[in-house]
PDB file of C-alpha atoms in Angstrom:
ATOM      1  CA  MET X 206     151.785  92.481  75.612  1.00 45.00           C
ATOM      2  CA  LYS X 207     154.226  95.099  76.215  1.00 46.00           C
ATOM      3  CA  LEU X 208     152.014  97.166  73.702  1.00 39.00           C
ATOM      4  CA  LEU X 209     148.691  95.825  75.494  1.00 38.00           C
ATOM      5  CA  THR X 210     150.345  97.355  78.805  1.00 44.00           C
ATOM      6  CA  VAL X 211     151.081 100.591  76.852  1.00 36.00           C
ATOM      7  CA  ILE X 212     146.932 100.923  75.226  1.00 33.00           C
ATOM      8  CA  THR X 213     145.757  99.576  79.178  1.00 39.00           C
ATOM      9  CA  SER X 214     147.860 102.509  80.779  1.00 44.00           C
ATOM     10  CA  ILE X 215     146.601 105.080  78.039  1.00 36.00           C
ATOM     11  CA  THR X 216     143.194 104.230  78.613  1.00 39.00           C
ATOM     12  CA  ALA X 217     143.156 104.583  82.270  1.00 39.00           C
ATOM     13  CA  THR X 218     145.182 108.085  82.017  1.00 39.00           C
ATOM     14  CA  VAL X 219     141.788 109.009  79.655  1.00 37.00           C
ATOM     15  CA  VAL X 220     139.392 107.976  81.698  1.00 36.00           C
ATOM     16  CA  LEU X 221     140.966 109.553  85.065  1.00 34.00           C
ATOM     17  CA  VAL X 222     141.493 112.560  83.040  1.00 39.00           C
ATOM     18  CA  THR X 223     137.454 112.432  82.083  1.00 38.00           C
ATOM     19  CA  LEU X 224     136.024 111.752  85.259  1.00 35.00           C
ATOM     20  CA  GLY X 225     138.538 114.636  87.061  1.00 40.00           C
ATOM     21  CA  SER X 226     137.443 116.658  84.310  1.00 42.00           C
ATOM     22  CA  VAL X 227     133.711 115.823  85.083  1.00 37.00           C
ATOM     23  CA  SER X 228     134.082 116.145  89.176  1.00 38.00           C
ATOM     24  CA  ALA X 229     135.925 119.668  88.807  1.00 38.00           C
ATOM     25  CA  GLY X 230     132.806 120.552  86.091  1.00 39.00           C
ATOM     26  CA  LEU X 231     130.389 119.691  89.367  1.00 39.00           C
ATOM     27  CA  ALA X 232     132.745 120.840  91.959  1.00 39.00           C
ATOM     28  CA  SER X 233     132.595 124.349  89.565  1.00 41.00           C
ATOM     29  CA  ARG X 234     128.742 124.221  89.759  1.00 45.00           C
ATOM     30  CA  GLU X 235     128.701 123.522  93.579  1.00 44.00           C
ATOM     31  CA  PHE X 236     130.702 126.258  94.406  1.00 41.00           C
ATOM     32  CA  SER X 237     129.544 128.434  91.758  1.00 46.00           C
ATOM     33  CA  ALA X 238     125.279 127.865  93.361  1.00 48.00           C
ATOM     34  CA  ALA X 239     126.611 129.439  96.664  1.00 46.00           C
ATOM     35  CA  PHE X 240     126.856 132.692  95.697  1.00 51.00           C
ATOM     36  CA  VAL X 241     123.042 132.029  94.353  1.00 67.00           C
ATOM     37  CA  ASP X 242     121.977 133.403  97.623  1.00 70.00           C
ATOM     38  CA  PRO X 243     118.378 134.800  97.537  1.00 83.00           C
ATOM     39  CA  ASP X 244     117.884 137.112 101.133  1.00 68.00           C
ATOM     40  CA  GLU X 245     114.078 136.782 102.432  1.00 62.00           C
ATOM     41  CA  GLY X 246     113.326 140.770 101.477  1.00 66.00           C
ATOM     42  CA  ALA X 247     112.288 142.579  98.556  1.00 64.00           C
ATOM     43  CA  SER X 248     115.010 140.866  96.236  1.00 75.00           C
ATOM     44  CA  SER X 249     113.485 137.238  96.744  1.00 86.00           C
ATOM     45  CA  ILE X 250     110.207 137.759  94.408  1.00 90.00           C
ATOM     46  CA  LEU X 251     112.268 139.196  91.779  1.00 89.00           C
ATOM     47  CA  PHE X 252     114.607 136.153  92.469  1.00 92.00           C
ATOM     48  CA  TRP X 253     111.745 133.320  92.117  1.00 95.00           C
ATOM     49  CA  THR X 254     109.421 135.101  89.616  1.00 94.00           C
ATOM     50  CA  ALA X 255     112.616 136.035  86.748  1.00 91.00           C
ATOM     51  CA  PRO X 256     115.699 134.087  88.169  1.00 92.00           C
ATOM     52  CA  PRO X 257     119.496 135.398  87.503  1.00 88.00           C
ATOM     53  CA  VAL X 258     120.363 131.504  86.778  1.00 89.00           C
ATOM     54  CA  VAL X 259     118.869 128.949  85.108  1.00 92.00           C
ATOM     55  CA  LEU X 260     116.936 126.433  88.017  1.00 94.00           C
ATOM     56  CA  PRO X 261     117.256 123.808  89.420  1.00 96.00           C
ATOM     57  CA  VAL X 262     119.919 125.215  91.931  1.00 94.00           C
ATOM     58  CA  SER X 263     122.788 122.035  92.638  1.00 94.00           C
ATOM     59  CA  SER X 264     124.180 122.189  95.745  1.00 90.00           C
ATOM     60  CA  GLY X 265     124.360 121.147  99.360  1.00 92.00           C
ATOM     61  CA  SER X 266     121.761 120.899 101.927  1.00 94.00           C
ATOM     62  CA  GLY X 267     122.790 123.698 103.902  1.00 93.00           C
ATOM     63  CA  HIS X 268     122.577 125.890 100.546  1.00 93.00           C
ATOM     64  CA  GLN X 269     119.184 124.360  99.836  1.00 95.00           C
ATOM     65  CA  ARG X 270     117.860 125.398 103.403  1.00 95.00           C
ATOM     66  CA  ARG X 271     118.597 128.971 102.533  1.00 93.00           C
ATOM     67  CA  LEU X 272     117.213 128.678  98.541  1.00 95.00           C
ATOM     68  CA  LEU X 273     113.764 127.074 100.312  1.00 97.00           C
ATOM     69  CA  SER X 274     113.267 129.482 102.861  1.00 95.00           C
ATOM     70  CA  SER X 275     113.321 132.204 100.717  1.00 95.00           C
ATOM     71  CA  CYS X 276     110.839 130.798  99.022  1.00 96.00           C
ATOM     72  CA  LEU X 277     108.574 130.394 102.090  1.00 96.00           C
ATOM     73  CA  PHE X 278     109.083 133.769 103.235  1.00 95.00           C
ATOM     74  CA  LEU X 279     108.049 134.934  99.853  1.00 95.00           C
ATOM     75  CA  LEU X 280     105.230 132.715  99.852  1.00 96.00           C
ATOM     76  CA  THR X 281     103.794 133.228 103.098  1.00 95.00           C
ATOM     77  CA  ALA X 282     104.088 136.349 103.415  1.00 93.00           C
ATOM     78  CA  GLN X 283     101.101 138.608 103.520  1.00 92.00           C
ATOM     79  CA  GLU X 284     102.017 140.989 100.499  1.00 92.00           C
ATOM     80  CA  PHE X 285     102.159 137.391  98.216  1.00 94.00           C
ATOM     81  CA  ALA X 286      98.614 137.698  97.990  1.00 94.00           C
ATOM     82  CA  PHE X 287      98.469 140.974  96.226  1.00 94.00           C
ATOM     83  CA  GLN X 288     101.533 140.516  93.456  1.00 94.00           C
ATOM     84  CA  ALA X 289     100.123 140.009  90.432  1.00 96.00           C
ATOM     85  CA  ALA X 290      98.252 135.932  89.765  1.00 96.00           C
ATOM     86  CA  GLU X 291     101.524 135.812  87.155  1.00 96.00           C
ATOM     87  CA  VAL X 292     103.756 136.151  89.126  1.00 95.00           C
ATOM     88  CA  GLN X 293     102.250 134.494  91.730  1.00 97.00           C
ATOM     89  CA  GLN X 294     102.182 131.382  90.010  1.00 97.00           C
ATOM     90  CA  GLN X 295     106.112 131.550  88.216  1.00 97.00           C
ATOM     91  CA  SER X 296     107.447 131.850  91.848  1.00 97.00           C
ATOM     92  CA  THR X 297     105.653 128.926  92.962  1.00 98.00           C
ATOM     93  CA  ALA X 298     106.261 126.931  90.086  1.00 98.00           C
ATOM     94  CA  ASN X 299     110.292 127.891  90.692  1.00 98.00           C
ATOM     95  CA  CYS X 300     109.921 127.199  94.102  1.00 98.00           C
ATOM     96  CA  ALA X 301     108.681 123.900  93.787  1.00 98.00           C
ATOM     97  CA  MET X 302     110.888 123.529  90.922  1.00 98.00           C
ATOM     98  CA  GLN X 303     113.668 123.456  93.148  1.00 98.00           C
ATOM     99  CA  ALA X 304     112.041 121.763  96.312  1.00 98.00           C
ATOM    100  CA  ARG X 305     111.430 118.438  94.371  1.00 98.00           C
ATOM    101  CA  HIS X 306     115.016 118.841  92.143  1.00 98.00           C
ATOM    102  CA  ALA X 307     116.449 118.741  96.486  1.00 97.00           C
ATOM    103  CA  GLN X 308     114.695 115.721  96.966  1.00 98.00           C
ATOM    104  CA  ALA X 309     115.327 114.468  93.454  1.00 98.00           C
ATOM    105  CA  SER X 310     119.108 115.192  95.099  1.00 96.00           C
ATOM    106  CA  GLY X 311     118.377 112.957  97.934  1.00 97.00           C
ATOM    107  CA  LEU X 312     117.567 115.216 100.571  1.00 98.00           C
ATOM    108  CA  GLU X 313     114.922 115.034 103.604  1.00 97.00           C
ATOM    109  CA  LEU X 314     114.651 118.882 105.026  1.00 98.00           C
ATOM    110  CA  SER X 315     111.384 119.757 105.686  1.00 98.00           C
ATOM    111  CA  GLU X 316     111.511 123.015 103.579  1.00 98.00           C
ATOM    112  CA  ILE X 317     110.983 121.222 100.535  1.00 98.00           C
ATOM    113  CA  TYR X 318     107.889 119.758 102.146  1.00 98.00           C
ATOM    114  CA  ALA X 319     106.823 122.824 103.228  1.00 98.00           C
ATOM    115  CA  VAL X 320     107.197 124.797  99.888  1.00 98.00           C
ATOM    116  CA  LEU X 321     105.479 121.779  98.246  1.00 98.00           C
ATOM    117  CA  ALA X 322     102.298 122.152 100.434  1.00 98.00           C
ATOM    118  CA  PHE X 323     101.821 125.490  99.208  1.00 98.00           C
ATOM    119  CA  GLU X 324     101.739 123.907  95.395  1.00 98.00           C
ATOM    120  CA  HIS X 325      99.361 122.190  96.697  1.00 98.00           C
ATOM    121  CA  LEU X 326      97.150 124.921  98.265  1.00 98.00           C
ATOM    122  CA  ALA X 327      97.920 126.893  94.678  1.00 97.00           C
ATOM    123  CA  ALA X 328      95.982 123.727  92.992  1.00 97.00           C
ATOM    124  CA  GLY X 329      93.277 123.522  95.419  1.00 98.00           C
ATOM    125  CA  ASP X 330      94.121 120.588  97.153  1.00 98.00           C
ATOM    126  CA  LEU X 331      93.719 120.209 100.674  1.00 98.00           C
ATOM    127  CA  VAL X 332      94.371 117.049 101.422  1.00 98.00           C
ATOM    128  CA  GLY X 333      98.113 117.205 100.064  1.00 98.00           C
ATOM    129  CA  VAL X 334      99.031 120.919 101.855  1.00 98.00           C
ATOM    130  CA  ASP X 335      97.747 119.037 105.044  1.00 97.00           C
ATOM    131  CA  LYS X 336     100.224 115.445 104.038  1.00 98.00           C
ATOM    132  CA  MET X 337     103.218 117.830 103.241  1.00 98.00           C
ATOM    133  CA  LEU X 338     102.560 119.934 106.222  1.00 98.00           C
ATOM    134  CA  ARG X 339     102.484 117.122 108.995  1.00 97.00           C
ATOM    135  CA  HIS X 340     105.265 115.291 106.818  1.00 98.00           C
ATOM    136  CA  SER X 341     107.231 118.422 107.690  1.00 98.00           C
ATOM    137  CA  VAL X 342     106.819 118.762 110.962  1.00 97.00           C
ATOM    138  CA  VAL X 343     108.388 114.699 111.460  1.00 97.00           C
ATOM    139  CA  LEU X 344     111.241 115.919 110.014  1.00 98.00           C
ATOM    140  CA  ALA X 345     111.294 119.693 112.034  1.00 97.00           C
ATOM    141  CA  PRO X 346     109.231 119.413 115.009  1.00 96.00           C
ATOM    142  CA  THR X 347     111.021 121.922 117.154  1.00 95.00           C
ATOM    143  CA  ASP X 348     112.585 123.950 114.638  1.00 96.00           C
ATOM    144  CA  LEU X 349     110.916 127.210 115.567  1.00 95.00           C
ATOM    145  CA  ALA X 350     111.404 128.662 112.305  1.00 95.00           C
ATOM    146  CA  MET X 351     109.373 126.081 110.560  1.00 97.00           C
ATOM    147  CA  ILE X 352     106.562 126.145 112.475  1.00 96.00           C
ATOM    148  CA  ILE X 353     106.347 129.731 111.969  1.00 95.00           C
ATOM    149  CA  TYR X 354     105.899 129.161 108.171  1.00 97.00           C
ATOM    150  CA  ARG X 355     103.683 126.007 108.359  1.00 97.00           C
ATOM    151  CA  ILE X 356     101.335 127.933 110.918  1.00 96.00           C
ATOM    152  CA  ARG X 357     101.862 130.564 108.462  1.00 95.00           C
ATOM    153  CA  LEU X 358     100.453 128.158 105.599  1.00 97.00           C
ATOM    154  CA  GLY X 359      98.352 126.752 107.668  1.00 97.00           C
ATOM    155  CA  PHE X 360      95.787 129.450 108.296  1.00 95.00           C
ATOM    156  CA  LEU X 361      96.439 129.888 104.566  1.00 96.00           C
ATOM    157  CA  ALA X 362      94.989 126.769 103.767  1.00 97.00           C
ATOM    158  CA  PHE X 363      92.658 125.750 106.483  1.00 97.00           C
ATOM    159  CA  SER X 364      89.765 127.713 108.888  1.00 94.00           C
ATOM    160  CA  ALA X 365      90.746 127.956 112.349  1.00 91.00           C
ATOM    161  CA  GLN X 366      87.971 125.718 113.526  1.00 90.00           C
ATOM    162  CA  GLU X 367      89.799 122.562 111.489  1.00 94.00           C
ATOM    163  CA  LEU X 368      93.564 123.817 113.050  1.00 93.00           C
ATOM    164  CA  THR X 369      92.597 123.722 116.334  1.00 91.00           C
ATOM    165  CA  GLN X 370      90.934 120.235 116.677  1.00 90.00           C
ATOM    166  CA  ASN X 371      92.159 117.285 118.148  1.00 87.00           C
ATOM    167  CA  GLY X 372      95.007 116.227 115.412  1.00 89.00           C
ATOM    168  CA  GLY X 373      95.150 119.898 113.853  1.00 92.00           C
ATOM    169  CA  LEU X 374      97.902 121.410 112.707  1.00 93.00           C
ATOM    170  CA  LEU X 375      98.371 123.369 116.131  1.00 94.00           C
ATOM    171  CA  GLU X 376      98.043 120.225 118.363  1.00 91.00           C
ATOM    172  CA  GLY X 377     101.481 119.893 118.009  1.00 91.00           C
ATOM    173  CA  GLU X 378     102.853 123.189 116.875  1.00 95.00           C
ATOM    174  CA  LEU X 379     101.708 125.416 119.568  1.00 93.00           C
ATOM    175  CA  PRO X 380     102.770 123.812 122.698  1.00 91.00           C
ATOM    176  CA  VAL X 381     106.971 124.195 121.299  1.00 92.00           C
ATOM    177  CA  LEU X 382     106.403 127.626 119.831  1.00 91.00           C
ATOM    178  CA  ILE X 383     104.387 128.635 123.514  1.00 90.00           C
ATOM    179  CA  GLY X 384     107.311 127.063 125.570  1.00 87.00           C
ATOM    180  CA  SER X 385     110.048 128.821 123.615  1.00 86.00           C
ATOM    181  CA  GLY X 386     111.584 132.164 124.727  1.00 86.00           C
ATOM    182  CA  ARG X 387     111.474 133.234 121.371  1.00 87.00           C
ATOM    183  CA  GLY X 388     108.402 132.111 119.631  1.00 92.00           C
ATOM    184  CA  VAL X 389     106.141 132.758 122.705  1.00 93.00           C
ATOM    185  CA  THR X 390     105.472 136.519 121.852  1.00 94.00           C
ATOM    186  CA  ILE X 391     104.698 135.157 118.484  1.00 92.00           C
ATOM    187  CA  ALA X 392     102.161 132.697 119.930  1.00 93.00           C
ATOM    188  CA  ALA X 393     101.033 135.757 122.527  1.00 94.00           C
ATOM    189  CA  SER X 394     100.303 138.027 119.603  1.00 94.00           C
ATOM    190  CA  LEU X 395      97.959 134.913 117.845  1.00 92.00           C
ATOM    191  CA  TYR X 396      96.014 134.564 121.242  1.00 93.00           C
ATOM    192  CA  ALA X 397      95.396 138.168 121.109  1.00 93.00           C
ATOM    193  CA  GLN X 398      94.842 138.579 117.372  1.00 91.00           C
ATOM    194  CA  VAL X 399      92.357 134.950 116.874  1.00 91.00           C
ATOM    195  CA  PRO X 400      90.268 134.324 119.443  1.00 92.00           C
ATOM    196  CA  GLU X 401      89.161 130.736 118.076  1.00 92.00           C
ATOM    197  CA  LEU X 402      92.512 129.928 118.937  1.00 91.00           C
ATOM    198  CA  ARG X 403      92.154 130.526 123.079  1.00 93.00           C
ATOM    199  CA  PRO X 404      90.572 127.642 124.126  1.00 93.00           C
ATOM    200  CA  ILE X 405      93.923 125.040 122.832  1.00 93.00           C
ATOM    201  CA  VAL X 406      96.552 127.992 123.522  1.00 92.00           C
ATOM    202  CA  ASP X 407      94.731 127.658 127.198  1.00 92.00           C
ATOM    203  CA  ARG X 408      94.938 124.009 127.309  1.00 91.00           C
ATOM    204  CA  ILE X 409      98.122 124.391 126.702  1.00 89.00           C
ATOM    205  CA  ALA X 410      99.647 126.859 128.770  1.00 88.00           C
ATOM    206  CA  ASP X 411      98.530 124.999 131.418  1.00 89.00           C
ATOM    207  CA  ALA X 412      99.672 122.273 131.226  1.00 88.00           C
ATOM    208  CA  LEU X 413     103.077 123.974 130.901  1.00 86.00           C
ATOM    209  CA  PRO X 414     105.826 124.297 134.002  1.00 89.00           C
ATOM    210  CA  ALA X 415     105.122 126.926 136.099  1.00 91.00           C
ATOM    211  CA  LEU X 416     108.186 129.272 134.366  1.00 89.00           C
ATOM    212  CA  ASP X 417     107.251 128.848 130.907  1.00 88.00           C
ATOM    213  CA  ARG X 418     103.796 129.675 131.912  1.00 89.00           C
ATOM    214  CA  GLN X 419     104.336 132.548 133.548  1.00 92.00           C
ATOM    215  CA  ARG X 420     106.608 133.879 130.544  1.00 93.00           C
ATOM    216  CA  PHE X 421     103.303 133.101 128.064  1.00 93.00           C
ATOM    217  CA  LEU X 422     101.710 135.012 130.534  1.00 93.00           C
ATOM    218  CA  ASP X 423     103.927 138.047 130.466  1.00 94.00           C
ATOM    219  CA  ALA X 424     104.495 137.857 126.450  1.00 94.00           C
ATOM    220  CA  LEU X 425     100.162 138.106 126.485  1.00 92.00           C
ATOM    221  CA  ARG X 426     100.315 141.017 128.906  1.00 93.00           C
ATOM    222  CA  ARG X 427     102.739 143.291 126.659  1.00 93.00           C
ATOM    223  CA  GLU X 428     101.017 142.011 123.560  1.00 91.00           C
ATOM    224  CA  ILE X 429      98.074 143.548 125.086  1.00 87.00           C
ATOM    225  CA  ARG X 430      99.404 147.101 126.202  1.00 89.00           C
ATOM    226  CA  GLY X 431     100.602 147.049 122.945  1.00 76.00           C
TER     227      GLY X 431
END
């Protein structure tokens, strides 16, 4: 009986040590992942085309958001369309892999669905683009950075007429953008540069409180003056 107790104690110790080692390994991986943080500038394309680490990166929700935001900055940039086809394909594939990994980890992030929307766009699946963007809106309806990314993706995928129709993407995005102290400048720029958007912007601006409407008109004047 005493021998059985000793064996049980040794077994328990081995299990605890093993679990401790596994936990330490996971913690080390999480800690290391925190240093993998491509910026949203020129180095992001190098990271997502030829990653310096094995993808996908495992980390917490905050770091996953930073990784996927880097992807969105790259994929929606005007310069991305001028990259070589293989660079576009590899970057898109790596970003989509990271997004699916974050999703499989149990995270529900607006960035995940925006990245996957771009993957659908690259495959020519506009129905999938619309579905992913709408899911992204549900998860972050007032996040200014995400609104800007989604609008960029929308213009890459759809015509202005499609974007501005009843129930279109801009129906929900523009009111937040126009009513935002930081987003109003972007809304004014869109108004000045894309004439097809003016009717929907006018309608949304007219429904705003007087202070927000005046702020939009001031931003529009500054935009027109240059």
